[in-house]
Amino acid sequence: MLERASKPMVSLVEKYLPDPYLFVIILTLLTFISAIVFEGHGPMAVVEMWGNSFWNLLTFSMQMLLVLVTGFMMASTPLVRGILNRIASLAKTPGQAIVLVTFIALVASWINWGFGLVVGALFAKALARQIRVHYPLLVASAYSGFIVWHGGLAGSIPLTIATDGHFSASAIGIIDTSETIFAFFNLAIVVALFIVVPLVNRLMLPAESDSIYVDPKLLDDEPDTAVVINRPADHLENSRILAWLIGFSGLAFIFQYFLDNGGLNLNIVNFMFLFIAIILHQTPKRLLASLNEGVKGGAGIVIQFPFYAGIMGVMTASGLAASISAGFVSFASAESLPFWSFISAGLVNIFVPSGGGQWAVQAPVMLPVAQELGVEIPRVAMAVAWGDAWTNLLQPFWALPVLAIAGLKAKDIMGYCLMLLIITGVIISAGLTWL
């Protein structure tokens, strides 16, 4: 039934969803017009908001590019490829492959969102090298695990409000993760998604006659390991000693970092991927060969993330994001506020795809209303967090690293994600409202 129901969505998206670059251009112009029409700003003022914030995501853009490149380099080592292939061999049928990649992506994303994005995409490729399975749905399933990230261990909103000195501490104090990430209602939502998302993905699997397969040879990302010594410098490029000296220095730092109770974040994930890759590739030459292959998929990140930074700047500085939030909560009751917080966060996330940035915009609107209506602050905060995660199934911003690793375009997977958007939206909003 779901396979038939998803067909019109897949067809619609394939026909009308533009390339993510064009998507961000359209969003930019829509944001301009909205800020002028609804917030009363002049055109030049809006352009200045946009230009002044255009480069605000440079650090994050580099982090995301490194998520792609370091993850690719680590996965192309013989050891990691062998591990992925052995796990992939557990799946004997296309349906099992879809369920397995979804479950692995959900677990990895719950632990850390950057880790989840890379692991899901790389594991999808490992499965496709062994099993003839509908490749667009396989990659969509890998990406679908990302939906749980903001309810997991690296959720930026629950971790922010659990940190001393956060920007809203004077109003709500410090809220422990036992009231957010590990609260019953949040864990129940996570468990429900762990059951429903793999099942939905499996039920969307098309018949063999409608499936799109990929040649396993095209997924072979193993670098050239031939050793050629023609000049003295070649000895250095093929030196295991140099690679291991610097590689094990990196591992020593990682070991000490976790001994000092350091937590998983994007920088430490990239650090681990890089230095594990340095050691496992064994020589600088093999590492660089892998790097040259991995960096080819990063063009979308480089060109699009600055445009999203500009959109975020306009949404925040113009007051447009706050107005959207205020509009939704203006007619909310104590019972319905978590639901409307979730919906408004989902809409804002399309324009401001950043959990921390979104909370900074929405918290000043949501928190006073929650206090006035007597609604639990942790529940409202998690409603915003889940809304941010939810519409990532529609917004291609976070899918770019996955698509680059998999070698697909957004239109290839977003039809399946749209079906998941509808089903998971019902589950999450019900959990936030009634549990």
Tab-separated table of C-alpha atoms in Angstrom:
chain	number	residue	atom	x	y	z
A	1	MET	CA	0.000	0.000	0.000
A	2	LEU	CA	2.723	2.488	0.934
A	3	GLU	CA	4.670	1.538	-2.179
A	4	ARG	CA	1.717	2.663	-4.315
A	5	ALA	CA	1.064	5.733	-2.172
A	6	SER	CA	4.688	6.871	-2.441
A	7	LYS	CA	4.782	6.674	-6.241
A	8	PRO	CA	2.924	9.973	-6.861
A	9	MET	CA	5.176	11.743	-4.341
A	10	VAL	CA	8.320	10.337	-5.920
A	11	SER	CA	7.094	11.334	-9.376
A	12	LEU	CA	6.113	14.820	-8.181
A	13	VAL	CA	9.475	15.463	-6.567
A	14	GLU	CA	11.438	14.092	-9.521
A	15	LYS	CA	9.601	16.443	-11.871
A	16	TYR	CA	9.433	19.641	-9.845
A	17	LEU	CA	12.105	19.683	-7.118
A	18	PRO	CA	14.959	21.799	-8.457
A	19	ASP	CA	18.626	21.232	-7.782
A	20	PRO	CA	19.454	22.195	-4.164
A	21	TYR	CA	21.352	25.247	-5.430
A	22	LEU	CA	18.248	26.531	-7.220
A	23	PHE	CA	16.189	25.611	-4.156
A	24	VAL	CA	18.319	27.869	-1.943
A	25	ILE	CA	18.126	30.699	-4.497
A	26	ILE	CA	14.319	30.462	-4.507
A	27	LEU	CA	14.278	30.404	-0.688
A	28	THR	CA	16.518	33.477	-0.636
A	29	LEU	CA	14.197	35.463	-2.903
A	30	LEU	CA	11.132	34.288	-0.971
A	31	THR	CA	12.770	35.449	2.262
A	32	PHE	CA	13.561	38.846	0.703
A	33	ILE	CA	9.961	39.334	-0.394
A	34	SER	CA	8.532	38.190	2.958
A	35	ALA	CA	10.791	40.504	4.949
A	36	ILE	CA	9.771	43.448	2.755
A	37	VAL	CA	6.040	42.701	2.640
A	38	PHE	CA	5.371	41.370	6.155
A	39	GLU	CA	8.043	43.100	8.237
A	40	GLY	CA	8.095	46.447	6.431
A	41	HIS	CA	11.810	46.615	5.704
A	42	GLY	CA	13.129	48.363	2.604
A	43	PRO	CA	14.729	46.294	-0.177
A	44	MET	CA	18.215	47.683	0.440
A	45	ALA	CA	17.924	47.058	4.194
A	46	VAL	CA	17.033	43.422	3.520
A	47	VAL	CA	19.938	43.030	1.101
A	48	GLU	CA	22.273	44.427	3.765
A	49	MET	CA	20.967	41.927	6.355
A	50	TRP	CA	21.637	39.186	3.821
A	51	GLY	CA	25.112	40.333	2.830
A	52	ASN	CA	26.240	41.000	6.409
A	53	SER	CA	25.437	37.425	7.430
A	54	PHE	CA	26.439	35.663	4.199
A	55	TRP	CA	29.731	34.336	5.584
A	56	ASN	CA	28.530	33.541	9.107
A	57	LEU	CA	28.595	29.776	8.481
A	58	LEU	CA	32.166	29.545	7.203
A	59	THR	CA	33.324	27.498	10.200
A	60	PHE	CA	30.292	25.247	10.002
A	61	SER	CA	30.674	24.888	6.228
A	62	MET	CA	34.242	23.693	6.677
A	63	GLN	CA	33.102	21.274	9.390
A	64	MET	CA	30.461	19.821	7.084
A	65	LEU	CA	32.911	19.533	4.208
A	66	LEU	CA	35.251	17.653	6.533
A	67	VAL	CA	32.390	15.382	7.644
A	68	LEU	CA	32.118	14.341	4.014
A	69	VAL	CA	35.842	14.118	3.232
A	70	THR	CA	37.151	12.532	6.441
A	71	GLY	CA	34.263	10.070	6.511
A	72	PHE	CA	35.007	9.103	2.919
A	73	MET	CA	38.726	8.694	3.632
A	74	MET	CA	38.071	6.480	6.653
A	75	ALA	CA	35.500	4.357	4.823
A	76	SER	CA	37.817	3.781	1.858
A	77	THR	CA	40.433	2.027	4.027
A	78	PRO	CA	40.536	-1.765	3.622
A	79	LEU	CA	39.718	-2.401	7.297
A	80	VAL	CA	36.617	-0.180	7.448
A	81	ARG	CA	35.432	-1.356	4.040
A	82	GLY	CA	35.739	-4.922	5.291
A	83	ILE	CA	33.748	-4.161	8.457
A	84	LEU	CA	30.998	-2.402	6.507
A	85	ASN	CA	30.851	-5.248	4.022
A	86	ARG	CA	30.599	-7.862	6.767
A	87	ILE	CA	27.736	-6.030	8.443
A	88	ALA	CA	26.099	-5.531	5.046
A	89	SER	CA	26.309	-9.285	4.435
A	90	LEU	CA	23.739	-9.757	7.209
A	91	ALA	CA	21.102	-8.531	4.746
A	92	LYS	CA	20.121	-11.251	2.281
A	93	THR	CA	17.207	-9.522	0.521
A	94	PRO	CA	16.437	-5.963	-0.651
A	95	GLY	CA	13.872	-5.562	2.119
A	96	GLN	CA	16.380	-6.581	4.767
A	97	ALA	CA	18.896	-4.115	3.317
A	98	ILE	CA	16.392	-1.251	3.638
A	99	VAL	CA	15.571	-2.124	7.256
A	100	LEU	CA	19.208	-2.632	8.231
A	101	VAL	CA	20.500	0.648	6.783
A	102	THR	CA	17.625	2.544	8.413
A	103	PHE	CA	18.312	1.028	11.817
A	104	ILE	CA	22.074	1.684	11.604
A	105	ALA	CA	21.411	5.311	10.563
A	106	LEU	CA	18.917	5.818	13.404
A	107	VAL	CA	21.345	4.504	16.030
A	108	ALA	CA	24.286	6.514	14.671
A	109	SER	CA	22.240	9.728	14.366
A	110	TRP	CA	20.868	9.359	17.898
A	111	ILE	CA	24.467	9.199	19.137
A	112	ASN	CA	25.700	12.133	17.030
A	113	TRP	CA	24.154	13.770	13.981
A	114	GLY	CA	27.387	14.215	11.984
A	115	PHE	CA	28.366	10.622	12.693
A	116	GLY	CA	24.912	9.464	11.605
A	117	LEU	CA	24.981	11.290	8.285
A	118	VAL	CA	28.303	9.792	7.246
A	119	VAL	CA	27.793	6.281	8.606
A	120	GLY	CA	24.345	5.968	7.021
A	121	ALA	CA	25.555	7.012	3.569
A	122	LEU	CA	28.683	4.846	3.659
A	123	PHE	CA	26.751	1.817	4.858
A	124	ALA	CA	24.194	2.310	2.072
A	125	LYS	CA	27.030	2.104	-0.459
A	126	ALA	CA	28.369	-1.031	1.212
A	127	LEU	CA	24.940	-2.652	0.937
A	128	ALA	CA	24.547	-1.625	-2.697
A	129	ARG	CA	27.873	-3.255	-3.527
A	130	GLN	CA	26.489	-6.599	-2.329
A	131	ILE	CA	22.727	-6.564	-2.921
A	132	ARG	CA	20.596	-5.527	-5.885
A	133	VAL	CA	18.298	-3.052	-4.172
A	134	HIS	CA	16.439	0.084	-5.260
A	135	TYR	CA	19.274	2.567	-4.747
A	136	PRO	CA	17.320	5.839	-4.308
A	137	LEU	CA	15.206	4.324	-1.505
A	138	LEU	CA	18.305	2.767	0.070
A	139	VAL	CA	19.963	6.212	0.285
A	140	ALA	CA	16.707	7.855	1.415
A	141	SER	CA	16.532	5.244	4.189
A	142	ALA	CA	20.080	6.079	5.226
A	143	TYR	CA	19.164	9.759	5.416
A	144	SER	CA	15.858	9.137	7.203
A	145	GLY	CA	17.711	8.088	10.361
A	146	PHE	CA	18.696	11.733	10.764
A	147	ILE	CA	15.198	12.545	12.033
A	148	VAL	CA	16.051	11.418	15.592
A	149	TRP	CA	19.182	13.522	16.023
A	150	HIS	CA	17.613	16.389	17.966
A	151	GLY	CA	16.005	13.966	20.388
A	152	GLY	CA	19.336	12.216	20.906
A	153	LEU	CA	22.607	12.612	22.756
A	154	ALA	CA	23.854	15.499	20.587
A	155	GLY	CA	20.588	17.484	20.427
A	156	SER	CA	21.669	21.131	20.423
A	157	ILE	CA	18.566	22.584	22.128
A	158	PRO	CA	18.414	20.187	25.126
A	159	LEU	CA	22.194	20.473	25.565
A	160	THR	CA	22.022	24.269	25.341
A	161	ILE	CA	19.423	24.655	28.093
A	162	ALA	CA	21.365	22.171	30.249
A	163	THR	CA	24.491	24.366	30.085
A	164	ASP	CA	25.357	26.934	32.748
A	165	GLY	CA	25.022	30.493	31.505
A	166	HIS	CA	22.893	29.785	28.430
A	167	PHE	CA	21.146	32.860	27.027
A	168	SER	CA	17.718	32.091	28.557
A	169	ALA	CA	19.032	30.874	31.935
A	170	SER	CA	17.654	33.924	33.764
A	171	ALA	CA	14.140	33.041	32.631
A	172	ILE	CA	14.067	29.234	32.868
A	173	GLY	CA	17.197	28.249	34.769
A	174	ILE	CA	19.209	25.134	33.962
A	175	ILE	CA	17.137	22.217	32.677
A	176	ASP	CA	18.774	18.828	33.081
A	177	THR	CA	18.719	16.350	30.190
A	178	SER	CA	16.678	14.005	32.410
A	179	GLU	CA	13.764	16.349	31.660
A	180	THR	CA	14.412	16.564	27.913
A	181	ILE	CA	16.507	13.885	26.166
A	182	PHE	CA	15.786	11.220	28.779
A	183	ALA	CA	12.220	12.258	29.611
A	184	PHE	CA	9.577	9.577	29.099
A	185	PHE	CA	7.738	11.444	26.343
A	186	ASN	CA	10.950	11.990	24.365
A	187	LEU	CA	12.212	8.420	24.737
A	188	ALA	CA	8.776	7.143	23.718
A	189	ILE	CA	8.919	9.228	20.518
A	190	VAL	CA	12.415	7.915	19.774
A	191	VAL	CA	11.380	4.296	20.319
A	192	ALA	CA	8.283	4.768	18.143
A	193	LEU	CA	10.415	6.183	15.325
A	194	PHE	CA	12.908	3.316	15.653
A	195	ILE	CA	10.000	0.976	14.948
A	196	VAL	CA	7.994	2.963	12.406
A	197	VAL	CA	10.687	4.495	10.171
A	198	PRO	CA	12.324	1.164	9.149
A	199	LEU	CA	8.870	-0.339	8.618
A	200	VAL	CA	7.694	2.557	6.425
A	201	ASN	CA	10.888	2.460	4.383
A	202	ARG	CA	10.477	-1.281	3.859
A	203	LEU	CA	6.851	-0.883	2.773
A	204	MET	CA	7.861	1.766	0.195
A	205	LEU	CA	10.217	-0.660	-1.570
A	206	PRO	CA	9.063	-0.825	-5.203
A	207	ALA	CA	8.678	-3.996	-7.201
A	208	GLU	CA	11.766	-5.357	-8.911
A	209	SER	CA	10.500	-4.171	-12.294
A	210	ASP	CA	10.308	-0.571	-10.993
A	211	SER	CA	13.570	-0.594	-9.068
A	212	ILE	CA	16.646	1.420	-10.014
A	213	TYR	CA	19.903	-0.419	-9.494
A	214	VAL	CA	23.453	0.863	-9.511
A	215	ASP	CA	26.520	-0.881	-10.889
A	216	PRO	CA	28.611	-1.942	-7.853
A	217	LYS	CA	31.744	-0.957	-9.778
A	218	LEU	CA	30.586	2.661	-9.728
A	219	LEU	CA	30.510	2.537	-5.918
A	220	ASP	CA	34.076	1.305	-5.601
A	221	ASP	CA	35.895	4.049	-3.678
A	222	GLU	CA	39.066	2.085	-2.914
A	223	PRO	CA	42.088	4.244	-3.737
A	224	ASP	CA	45.046	3.122	-5.845
A	225	THR	CA	47.524	1.359	-3.553
A	226	ALA	CA	50.321	0.794	-6.082
A	227	VAL	CA	53.752	1.813	-4.753
A	228	VAL	CA	56.073	3.467	-7.311
A	229	ILE	CA	59.503	4.747	-6.252
A	230	ASN	CA	61.083	7.013	-8.875
A	231	ARG	CA	62.660	9.745	-6.719
A	232	PRO	CA	63.822	10.206	-3.127
A	233	ALA	CA	60.644	12.064	-2.115
A	234	ASP	CA	58.618	8.967	-3.069
A	235	HIS	CA	60.086	7.205	-0.041
A	236	LEU	CA	58.507	9.859	2.208
A	237	GLU	CA	55.146	9.702	0.400
A	238	ASN	CA	55.058	5.939	0.947
A	239	SER	CA	56.391	6.038	4.509
A	240	ARG	CA	54.352	4.121	7.058
A	241	ILE	CA	56.478	5.515	9.883
A	242	LEU	CA	55.503	9.131	9.162
A	243	ALA	CA	51.820	8.228	8.873
A	244	TRP	CA	51.821	6.240	12.089
A	245	LEU	CA	53.766	8.843	14.092
A	246	ILE	CA	51.251	11.581	13.337
A	247	GLY	CA	48.278	9.210	13.324
A	248	PHE	CA	48.931	7.745	16.760
A	249	SER	CA	49.574	11.246	18.102
A	250	GLY	CA	46.032	12.068	17.055
A	251	LEU	CA	44.687	8.910	18.706
A	252	ALA	CA	46.529	9.830	21.929
A	253	PHE	CA	44.724	13.172	21.962
A	254	ILE	CA	41.353	11.477	21.375
A	255	PHE	CA	42.026	9.031	24.224
A	256	GLN	CA	42.899	11.859	26.606
A	257	TYR	CA	39.925	13.920	25.407
A	258	PHE	CA	37.452	11.225	26.432
A	259	LEU	CA	39.336	10.546	29.687
A	260	ASP	CA	38.710	14.220	30.479
A	261	ASN	CA	34.968	13.607	29.943
A	262	GLY	CA	34.865	15.310	26.552
A	263	GLY	CA	31.649	14.833	24.593
A	264	LEU	CA	30.951	13.993	20.974
A	265	ASN	CA	30.727	17.020	18.732
A	266	LEU	CA	31.398	17.759	15.096
A	267	ASN	CA	35.046	18.665	15.623
A	268	ILE	CA	35.921	15.532	17.577
A	269	VAL	CA	34.040	13.304	15.093
A	270	ASN	CA	36.034	14.818	12.225
A	271	PHE	CA	39.238	14.512	14.257
A	272	MET	CA	38.588	10.806	14.884
A	273	PHE	CA	37.705	10.104	11.247
A	274	LEU	CA	40.833	11.900	9.996
A	275	PHE	CA	43.402	10.264	12.250
A	276	ILE	CA	41.883	6.805	11.978
A	277	ALA	CA	42.080	7.261	8.193
A	278	ILE	CA	45.730	8.390	8.427
A	279	ILE	CA	46.658	5.241	10.357
A	280	LEU	CA	44.590	2.785	8.337
A	281	HIS	CA	45.712	4.103	4.942
A	282	GLN	CA	49.251	3.443	6.204
A	283	THR	CA	51.011	5.880	3.840
A	284	PRO	CA	50.520	9.575	2.992
A	285	LYS	CA	50.200	8.726	-0.685
A	286	ARG	CA	47.224	6.416	-0.141
A	287	LEU	CA	45.565	8.959	2.137
A	288	LEU	CA	45.937	11.733	-0.449
A	289	ALA	CA	44.586	9.505	-3.211
A	290	SER	CA	41.489	8.929	-1.078
A	291	LEU	CA	41.263	12.643	-0.286
A	292	ASN	CA	41.282	13.543	-3.985
A	293	GLU	CA	38.317	11.237	-4.549
A	294	GLY	CA	36.377	12.312	-1.468
A	295	VAL	CA	36.614	16.051	-2.017
A	296	LYS	CA	34.923	15.836	-5.426
A	297	GLY	CA	31.480	15.596	-3.826
A	298	GLY	CA	31.826	18.719	-1.697
A	299	ALA	CA	30.865	21.343	-4.283
A	300	GLY	CA	27.268	21.631	-3.073
A	301	ILE	CA	28.352	22.347	0.489
A	302	VAL	CA	30.829	25.012	-0.591
A	303	ILE	CA	28.371	26.984	-2.725
A	304	GLN	CA	25.102	26.543	-0.830
A	305	PHE	CA	25.899	26.953	2.846
A	306	PRO	CA	26.772	30.679	2.546
A	307	PHE	CA	23.348	31.294	0.981
A	308	TYR	CA	21.684	29.592	3.942
A	309	ALA	CA	23.717	31.802	6.277
A	310	GLY	CA	22.319	34.808	4.413
A	311	ILE	CA	18.761	33.494	4.716
A	312	MET	CA	19.220	32.936	8.448
A	313	GLY	CA	20.490	36.487	8.811
A	314	VAL	CA	17.436	37.960	7.099
A	315	MET	CA	15.017	35.718	9.001
A	316	THR	CA	16.550	36.755	12.324
A	317	ALA	CA	17.366	40.427	11.779
A	318	SER	CA	14.092	41.261	10.048
A	319	GLY	CA	11.977	39.651	12.763
A	320	LEU	CA	10.409	37.280	10.256
A	321	ALA	CA	11.286	34.087	12.162
A	322	ALA	CA	9.922	35.524	15.416
A	323	SER	CA	6.738	36.638	13.651
A	324	ILE	CA	6.155	33.137	12.257
A	325	SER	CA	6.565	31.644	15.724
A	326	ALA	CA	4.368	34.271	17.369
A	327	GLY	CA	1.675	33.760	14.751
A	328	PHE	CA	1.402	30.072	15.517
A	329	VAL	CA	1.430	30.346	19.299
A	330	SER	CA	-0.961	33.314	19.419
A	331	PHE	CA	-3.985	30.985	19.348
A	332	ALA	CA	-2.424	28.111	21.323
A	333	SER	CA	-3.836	26.748	24.562
A	334	ALA	CA	-1.915	25.031	27.338
A	335	GLU	CA	-2.752	21.667	25.753
A	336	SER	CA	-1.929	22.638	22.166
A	337	LEU	CA	1.187	24.781	22.687
A	338	PRO	CA	3.654	21.867	22.239
A	339	PHE	CA	1.933	20.973	18.955
A	340	TRP	CA	2.020	24.510	17.569
A	341	SER	CA	5.593	24.953	18.770
A	342	PHE	CA	6.467	21.810	16.812
A	343	ILE	CA	4.696	22.998	13.649
A	344	SER	CA	6.147	26.514	13.790
A	345	ALA	CA	9.650	25.113	14.347
A	346	GLY	CA	9.207	22.851	11.335
A	347	LEU	CA	8.309	25.842	9.160
A	348	VAL	CA	11.111	28.033	10.478
A	349	ASN	CA	13.593	25.185	9.946
A	350	ILE	CA	13.029	25.323	6.192
A	351	PHE	CA	14.570	28.809	6.232
A	352	VAL	CA	16.847	28.453	9.290
A	353	PRO	CA	18.195	24.863	9.146
A	354	SER	CA	20.249	25.158	12.317
A	355	GLY	CA	19.032	23.842	15.664
A	356	GLY	CA	21.020	26.228	17.826
A	357	GLY	CA	20.283	29.238	15.645
A	358	GLN	CA	16.611	28.368	15.492
A	359	TRP	CA	16.331	28.146	19.296
A	360	ALA	CA	17.948	31.572	19.623
A	361	VAL	CA	15.208	32.968	17.365
A	362	GLN	CA	12.219	31.061	18.771
A	363	ALA	CA	12.997	30.867	22.493
A	364	PRO	CA	12.198	34.557	23.202
A	365	VAL	CA	8.752	33.971	21.663
A	366	MET	CA	7.958	30.489	22.990
A	367	LEU	CA	9.195	30.707	26.565
A	368	PRO	CA	7.048	33.636	27.797
A	369	VAL	CA	3.940	32.028	26.280
A	370	ALA	CA	4.759	28.681	27.903
A	371	GLN	CA	5.238	30.357	31.291
A	372	GLU	CA	2.017	32.319	30.951
A	373	LEU	CA	0.015	29.190	30.037
A	374	GLY	CA	1.732	27.014	32.625
A	375	VAL	CA	3.168	24.565	30.079
A	376	GLU	CA	6.273	22.516	30.916
A	377	ILE	CA	9.319	24.340	29.528
A	378	PRO	CA	11.226	21.107	28.717
A	379	ARG	CA	8.322	19.875	26.583
A	380	VAL	CA	8.120	23.141	24.638
A	381	ALA	CA	11.891	23.131	24.129
A	382	MET	CA	11.769	19.573	22.796
A	383	ALA	CA	8.811	20.480	20.574
A	384	VAL	CA	11.020	23.091	18.908
A	385	ALA	CA	13.855	20.560	18.724
A	386	TRP	CA	11.660	17.914	17.066
A	387	GLY	CA	10.201	20.481	14.660
A	388	ASP	CA	13.729	21.398	13.632
A	389	ALA	CA	14.590	17.739	13.015
A	390	TRP	CA	11.276	16.872	11.351
A	391	THR	CA	11.372	19.098	8.258
A	392	ASN	CA	14.938	18.104	7.491
A	393	LEU	CA	13.117	15.371	5.581
A	394	LEU	CA	11.962	18.146	3.236
A	395	GLN	CA	14.885	20.598	3.436
A	396	PRO	CA	17.886	19.322	1.383
A	397	PHE	CA	20.441	21.320	3.439
A	398	TRP	CA	21.493	18.398	5.638
A	399	ALA	CA	21.182	15.831	2.854
A	400	LEU	CA	24.056	17.337	0.875
A	401	PRO	CA	26.838	15.245	2.500
A	402	VAL	CA	24.754	12.082	2.125
A	403	LEU	CA	23.978	12.818	-1.518
A	404	ALA	CA	27.621	13.620	-2.246
A	405	ILE	CA	28.799	10.312	-0.761
A	406	ALA	CA	26.043	8.335	-2.499
A	407	GLY	CA	26.358	10.098	-5.858
A	408	LEU	CA	22.656	11.034	-6.119
A	409	LYS	CA	20.639	14.235	-6.412
A	410	ALA	CA	18.031	15.536	-3.974
A	411	LYS	CA	15.177	14.719	-6.370
A	412	ASP	CA	16.156	11.045	-6.241
A	413	ILE	CA	15.388	10.612	-2.525
A	414	MET	CA	13.050	13.421	-1.439
A	415	GLY	CA	9.863	11.738	-2.681
A	416	TYR	CA	10.370	8.961	-0.147
A	417	CYS	CA	11.330	11.490	2.510
A	418	LEU	CA	8.066	13.334	1.858
A	419	MET	CA	6.057	10.233	2.732
A	420	LEU	CA	8.103	9.851	5.915
A	421	LEU	CA	7.525	13.527	6.713
A	422	ILE	CA	3.768	12.963	6.834
A	423	ILE	CA	3.869	9.775	8.905
A	424	THR	CA	6.536	10.879	11.384
A	425	GLY	CA	4.827	14.249	11.821
A	426	VAL	CA	1.756	12.470	13.164
A	427	ILE	CA	3.825	10.346	15.551
A	428	ILE	CA	5.959	13.180	16.913
A	429	SER	CA	3.099	15.646	17.384
A	430	ALA	CA	1.009	12.983	19.125
A	431	GLY	CA	3.865	12.171	21.488
A	432	LEU	CA	4.495	15.813	22.313
A	433	THR	CA	0.792	16.503	22.913
A	434	TRP	CA	-0.533	13.469	24.745
A	435	LEU	CA	2.319	11.493	26.357
